[in-house]
Short mmCIF file of C-alpha atoms and ligand atoms in Angstrom, two decimals:
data_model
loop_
_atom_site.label_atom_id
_atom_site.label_comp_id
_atom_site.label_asym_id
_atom_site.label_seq_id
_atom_site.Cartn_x
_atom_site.Cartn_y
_atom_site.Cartn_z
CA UNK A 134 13.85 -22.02 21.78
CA UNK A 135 11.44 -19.19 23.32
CA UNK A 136 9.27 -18.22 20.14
CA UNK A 137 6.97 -15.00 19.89
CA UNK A 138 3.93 -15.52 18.29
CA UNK A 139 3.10 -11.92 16.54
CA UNK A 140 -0.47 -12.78 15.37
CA UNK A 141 -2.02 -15.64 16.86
CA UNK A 142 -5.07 -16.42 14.56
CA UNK A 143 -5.35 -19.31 12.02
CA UNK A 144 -1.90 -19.86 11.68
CA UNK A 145 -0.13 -18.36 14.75
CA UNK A 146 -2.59 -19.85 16.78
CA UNK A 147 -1.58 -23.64 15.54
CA UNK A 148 1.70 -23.22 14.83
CA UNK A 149 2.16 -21.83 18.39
CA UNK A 150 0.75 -24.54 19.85
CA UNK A 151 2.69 -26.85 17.94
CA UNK A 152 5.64 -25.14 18.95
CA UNK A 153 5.05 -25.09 22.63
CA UNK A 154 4.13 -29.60 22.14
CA UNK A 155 7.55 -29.62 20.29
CA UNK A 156 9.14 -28.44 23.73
CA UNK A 157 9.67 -25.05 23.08
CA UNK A 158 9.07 -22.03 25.31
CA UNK A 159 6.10 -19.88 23.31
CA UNK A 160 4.48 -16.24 24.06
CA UNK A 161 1.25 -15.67 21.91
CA UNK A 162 0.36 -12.11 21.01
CA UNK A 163 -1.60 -9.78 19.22
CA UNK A 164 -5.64 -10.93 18.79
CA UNK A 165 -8.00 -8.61 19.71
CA UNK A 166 -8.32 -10.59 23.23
CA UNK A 167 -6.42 -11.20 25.81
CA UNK A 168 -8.33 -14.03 26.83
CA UNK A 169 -8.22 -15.47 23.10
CA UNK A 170 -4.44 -15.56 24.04
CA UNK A 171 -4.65 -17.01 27.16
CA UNK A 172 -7.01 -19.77 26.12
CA UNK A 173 -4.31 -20.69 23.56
CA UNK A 174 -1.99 -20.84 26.30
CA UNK A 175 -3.54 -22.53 28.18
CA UNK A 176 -4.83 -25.59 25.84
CA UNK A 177 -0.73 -25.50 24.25
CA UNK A 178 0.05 -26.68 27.53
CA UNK A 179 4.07 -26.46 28.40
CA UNK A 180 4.95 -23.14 29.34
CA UNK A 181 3.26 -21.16 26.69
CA UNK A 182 1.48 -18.07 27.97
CA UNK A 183 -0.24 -14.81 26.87
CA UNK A 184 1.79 -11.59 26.28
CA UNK A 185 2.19 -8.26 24.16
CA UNK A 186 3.87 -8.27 21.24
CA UNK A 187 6.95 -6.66 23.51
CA UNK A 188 6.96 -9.21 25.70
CA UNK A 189 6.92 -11.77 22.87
CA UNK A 190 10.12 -10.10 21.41
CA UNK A 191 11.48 -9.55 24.25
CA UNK A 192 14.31 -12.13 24.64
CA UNK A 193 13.27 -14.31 21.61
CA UNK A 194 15.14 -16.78 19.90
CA UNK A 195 12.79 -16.33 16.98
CA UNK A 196 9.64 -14.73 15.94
CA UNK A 197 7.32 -15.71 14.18
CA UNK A 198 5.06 -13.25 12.32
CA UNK A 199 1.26 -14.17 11.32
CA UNK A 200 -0.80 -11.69 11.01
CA UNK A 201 -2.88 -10.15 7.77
CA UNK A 202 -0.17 -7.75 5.41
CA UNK A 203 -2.18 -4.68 6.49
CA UNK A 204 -1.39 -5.40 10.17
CA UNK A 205 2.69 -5.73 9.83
CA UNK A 206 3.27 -2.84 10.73
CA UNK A 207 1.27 -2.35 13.34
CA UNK A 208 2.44 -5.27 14.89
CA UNK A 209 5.97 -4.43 14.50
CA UNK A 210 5.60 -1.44 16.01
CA UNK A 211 4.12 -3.20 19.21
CA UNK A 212 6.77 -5.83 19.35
CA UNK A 213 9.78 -3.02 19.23
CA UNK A 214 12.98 -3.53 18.85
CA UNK A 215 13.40 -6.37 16.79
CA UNK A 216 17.14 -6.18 15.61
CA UNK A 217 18.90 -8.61 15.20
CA UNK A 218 16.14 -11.28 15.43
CA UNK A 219 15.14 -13.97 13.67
CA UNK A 220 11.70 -13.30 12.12
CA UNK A 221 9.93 -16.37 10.39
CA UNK A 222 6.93 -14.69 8.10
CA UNK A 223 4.41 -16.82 6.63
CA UNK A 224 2.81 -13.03 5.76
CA UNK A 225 1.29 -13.41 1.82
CA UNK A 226 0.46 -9.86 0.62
CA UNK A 227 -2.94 -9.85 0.29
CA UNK A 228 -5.61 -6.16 -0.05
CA UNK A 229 -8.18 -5.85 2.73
CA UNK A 230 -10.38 -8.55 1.39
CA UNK A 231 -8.37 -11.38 0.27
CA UNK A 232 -8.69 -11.31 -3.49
CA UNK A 233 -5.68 -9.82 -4.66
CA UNK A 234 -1.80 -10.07 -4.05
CA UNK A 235 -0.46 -6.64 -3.57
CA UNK A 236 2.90 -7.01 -4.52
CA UNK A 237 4.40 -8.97 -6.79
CA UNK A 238 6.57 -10.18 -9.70
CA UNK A 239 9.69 -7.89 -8.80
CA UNK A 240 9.02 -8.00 -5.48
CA UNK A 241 7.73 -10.13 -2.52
CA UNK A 242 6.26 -9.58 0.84
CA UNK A 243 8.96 -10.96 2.68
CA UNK A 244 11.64 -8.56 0.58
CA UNK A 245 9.21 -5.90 1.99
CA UNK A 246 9.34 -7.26 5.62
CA UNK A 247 13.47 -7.34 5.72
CA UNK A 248 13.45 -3.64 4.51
CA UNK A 249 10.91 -2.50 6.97
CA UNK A 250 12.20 -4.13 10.16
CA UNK A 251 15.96 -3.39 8.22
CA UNK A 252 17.81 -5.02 11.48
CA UNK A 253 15.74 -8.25 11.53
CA UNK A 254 17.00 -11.50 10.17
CA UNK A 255 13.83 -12.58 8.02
CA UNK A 256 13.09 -15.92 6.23
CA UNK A 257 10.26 -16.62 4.56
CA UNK A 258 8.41 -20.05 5.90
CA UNK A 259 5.11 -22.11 6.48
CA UNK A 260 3.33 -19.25 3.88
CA UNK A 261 2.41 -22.36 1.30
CA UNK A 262 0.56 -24.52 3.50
CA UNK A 263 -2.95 -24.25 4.60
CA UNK A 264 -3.32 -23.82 8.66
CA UNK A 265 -6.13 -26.51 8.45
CA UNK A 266 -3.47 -29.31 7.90
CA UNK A 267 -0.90 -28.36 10.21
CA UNK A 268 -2.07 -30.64 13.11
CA UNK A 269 -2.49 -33.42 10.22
CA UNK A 270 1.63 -33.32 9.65
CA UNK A 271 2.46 -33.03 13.25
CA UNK A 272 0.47 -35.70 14.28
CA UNK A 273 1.94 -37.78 11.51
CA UNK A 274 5.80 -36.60 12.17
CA UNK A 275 8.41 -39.48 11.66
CA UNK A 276 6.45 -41.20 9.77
CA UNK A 277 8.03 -41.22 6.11
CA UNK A 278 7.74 -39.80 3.60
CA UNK A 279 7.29 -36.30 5.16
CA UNK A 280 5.67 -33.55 3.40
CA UNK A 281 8.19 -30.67 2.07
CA UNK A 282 8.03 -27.25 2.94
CA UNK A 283 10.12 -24.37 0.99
CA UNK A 284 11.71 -21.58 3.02
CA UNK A 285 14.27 -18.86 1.87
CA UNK A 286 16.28 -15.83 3.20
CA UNK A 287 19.62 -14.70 2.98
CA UNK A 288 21.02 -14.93 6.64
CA UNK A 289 22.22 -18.65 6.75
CA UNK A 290 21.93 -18.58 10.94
CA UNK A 291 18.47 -17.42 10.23
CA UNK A 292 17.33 -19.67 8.15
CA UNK A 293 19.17 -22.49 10.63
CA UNK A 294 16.93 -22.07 13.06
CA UNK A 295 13.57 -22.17 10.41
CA UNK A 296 14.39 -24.97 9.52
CA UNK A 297 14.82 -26.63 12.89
CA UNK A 298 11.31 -25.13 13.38
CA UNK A 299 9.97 -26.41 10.20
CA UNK A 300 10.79 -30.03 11.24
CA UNK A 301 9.50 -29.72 14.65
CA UNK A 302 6.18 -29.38 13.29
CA UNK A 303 6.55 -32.66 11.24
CA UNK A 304 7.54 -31.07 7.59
CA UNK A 305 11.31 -31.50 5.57
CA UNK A 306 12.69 -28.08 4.79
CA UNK A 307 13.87 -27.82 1.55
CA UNK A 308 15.82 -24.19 1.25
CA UNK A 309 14.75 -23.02 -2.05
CA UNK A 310 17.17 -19.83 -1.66
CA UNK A 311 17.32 -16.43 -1.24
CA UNK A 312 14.50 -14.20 -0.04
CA UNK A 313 13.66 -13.06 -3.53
CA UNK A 314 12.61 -16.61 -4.30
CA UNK A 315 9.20 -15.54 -2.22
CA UNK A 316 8.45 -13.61 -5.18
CA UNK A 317 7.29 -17.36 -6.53
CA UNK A 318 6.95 -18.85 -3.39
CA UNK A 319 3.70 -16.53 -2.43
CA UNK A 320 2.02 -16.53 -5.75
CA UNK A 321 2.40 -20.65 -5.16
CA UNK A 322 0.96 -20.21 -1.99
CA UNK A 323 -2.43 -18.59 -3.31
CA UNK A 324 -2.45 -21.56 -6.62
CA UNK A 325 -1.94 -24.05 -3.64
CA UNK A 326 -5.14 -22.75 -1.46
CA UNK A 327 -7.22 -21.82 -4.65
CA UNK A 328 -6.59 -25.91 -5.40
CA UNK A 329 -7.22 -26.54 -1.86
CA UNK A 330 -10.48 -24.86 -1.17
CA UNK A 331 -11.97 -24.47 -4.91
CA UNK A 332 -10.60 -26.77 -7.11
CA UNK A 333 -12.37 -29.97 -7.71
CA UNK A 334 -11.04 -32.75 -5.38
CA UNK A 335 -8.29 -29.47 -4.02
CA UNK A 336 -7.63 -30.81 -0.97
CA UNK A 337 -5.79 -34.40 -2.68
CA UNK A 338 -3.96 -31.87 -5.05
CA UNK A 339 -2.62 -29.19 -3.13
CA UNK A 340 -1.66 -31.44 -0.40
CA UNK A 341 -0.11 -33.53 -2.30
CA UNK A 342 3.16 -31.65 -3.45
CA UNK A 343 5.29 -34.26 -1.86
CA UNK A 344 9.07 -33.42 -3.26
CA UNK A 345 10.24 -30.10 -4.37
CA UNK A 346 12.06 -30.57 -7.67
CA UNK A 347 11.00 -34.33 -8.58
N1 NAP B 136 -4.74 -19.20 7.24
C1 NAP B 136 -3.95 -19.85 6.38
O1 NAP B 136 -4.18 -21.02 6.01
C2 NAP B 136 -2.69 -19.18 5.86
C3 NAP B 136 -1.81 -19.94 5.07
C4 NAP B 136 -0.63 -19.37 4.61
C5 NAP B 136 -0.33 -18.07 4.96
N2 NAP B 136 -1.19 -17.34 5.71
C6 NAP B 136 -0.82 -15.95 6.05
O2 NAP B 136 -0.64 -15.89 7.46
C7 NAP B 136 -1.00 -14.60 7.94
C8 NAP B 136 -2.00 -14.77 9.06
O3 NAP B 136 -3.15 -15.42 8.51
P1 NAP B 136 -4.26 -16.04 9.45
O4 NAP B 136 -5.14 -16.83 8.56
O5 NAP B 136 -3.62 -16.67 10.64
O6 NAP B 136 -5.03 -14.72 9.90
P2 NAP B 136 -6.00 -14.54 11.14
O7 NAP B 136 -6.59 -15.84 11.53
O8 NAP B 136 -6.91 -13.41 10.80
O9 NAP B 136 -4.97 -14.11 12.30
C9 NAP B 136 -4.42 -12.82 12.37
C10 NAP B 136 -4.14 -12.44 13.81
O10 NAP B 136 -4.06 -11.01 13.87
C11 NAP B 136 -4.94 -10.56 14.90
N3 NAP B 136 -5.48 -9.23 14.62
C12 NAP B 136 -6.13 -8.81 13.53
N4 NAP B 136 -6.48 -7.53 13.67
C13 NAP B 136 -6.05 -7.13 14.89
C14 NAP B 136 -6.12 -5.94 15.61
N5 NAP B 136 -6.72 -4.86 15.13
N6 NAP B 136 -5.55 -5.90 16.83
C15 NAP B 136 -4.95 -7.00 17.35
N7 NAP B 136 -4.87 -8.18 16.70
C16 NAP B 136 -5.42 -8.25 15.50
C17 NAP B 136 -6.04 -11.59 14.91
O11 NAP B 136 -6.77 -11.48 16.13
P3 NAP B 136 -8.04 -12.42 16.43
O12 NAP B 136 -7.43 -13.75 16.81
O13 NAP B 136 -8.68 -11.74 17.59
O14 NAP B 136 -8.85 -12.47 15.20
C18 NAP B 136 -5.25 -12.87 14.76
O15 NAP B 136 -4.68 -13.26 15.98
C19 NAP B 136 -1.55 -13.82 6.75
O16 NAP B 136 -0.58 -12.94 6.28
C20 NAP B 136 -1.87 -14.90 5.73
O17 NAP B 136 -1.69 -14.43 4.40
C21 NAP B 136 -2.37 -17.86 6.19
#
């Protein structure tokens, strides 16, 4: 697939590269370098390269959006045009300095992303796991049992193709729905990197989540 990276930081940055060593055809965009991007690029290896955020929508099979909540819209304004395209957001809604969700309980982030880019098919993905063990899981793909990862949405096609992505990078997708469900999903996602990076022994529990449901 050609994926556009909008955001390439912590989590655009790996899961771009893990895209572009899964075979597929990746654009990094928006950091506040273009070198940043083109060192990314570069070390993905393939055919990734360095673009805008236009050029990363341009022509996408998905997107994938990683960048802080206060930068969505920015971003989206850079990238265009996005009807119509499948938009993969890992976004949690966080305030400036990372203490607080800012929406919540009757609403979700991603809810918020499919009314602001109204045209784009969003699913919610790869928002409960922490960046720092996504080369961990792809270097450990097919080897059972794999770890689960929840995505949701409400355009089937959409959610197809996340899913396809999700296992690329070594995890199971397990659809837990429709895109309201990220109004539980993101909360998780902040218990799951409060156990990870301040709970006695975190990292064994919040990694550690191994089947949805069981
Ligand atoms: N990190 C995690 O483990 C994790 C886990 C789950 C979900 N998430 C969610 O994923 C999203 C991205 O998180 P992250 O940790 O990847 O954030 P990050 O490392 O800060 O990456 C954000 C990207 O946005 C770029 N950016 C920020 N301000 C910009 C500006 N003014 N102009 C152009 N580019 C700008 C950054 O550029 P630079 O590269 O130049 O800084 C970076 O490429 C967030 O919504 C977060 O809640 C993160």
């Amino acid at each position: 697939m050609r994926i556009g990276m909008l955001g390439s930081g912590l989590m655009g940055g790996k899961l771009g590269t893990l895209f572009a060593r899964a075979g597929h055809d990746v654009v990094f965009s928006y950091a506040r370098s273009r070198k940043k991007l083109e060192r990314l690029a570069r070390d993905a290896g393939g055919s990734a390269r360095a673009g805008t955020p236009r050029e990363a929508a341009k022509d996408a099979d998905a997107l994938l959006l990683a960048v802080h909540w206060s930068r969505v819209d920015d971003v989206l304004r850079k990238a265009g045009d996005v009807s119509g395209k499948v938009l993969v957001s890992c976004c949690l809604p966080m305030n400036e300095d990372d203490t607080e969700l800012v929406v919540g309980r009757t609403s979700s982030a991603a809810e918020k992303l499919a009314r602001k880019a109204a045209r784009a098919r969003v699913v919610s993905a790869f928002g409960t796991v922490p960046s720092e063990v996504l080369f961990g899981v792809f270097d450990a793909r097919g080897r059972a049992p794999r770890p689960s990862l929840v995505y949701c949405g409400d355009d089937e096609e959409a959610k197809e193709v996340a899913a396809a992505l999700i296992r690329d990078v070594g995890f199971e997708p397990v659809d837990a729905g429709p895109l309201r469900i990220a109004r539980y999903a993101e909360p998780f996602a902040l218990l799951n990197a409060q156990l990870a990076y301040e709970g006695e022994g975190g990292p064994e529990l919040a990694y550690r989540f191994e089947r949805f449901g069981e």
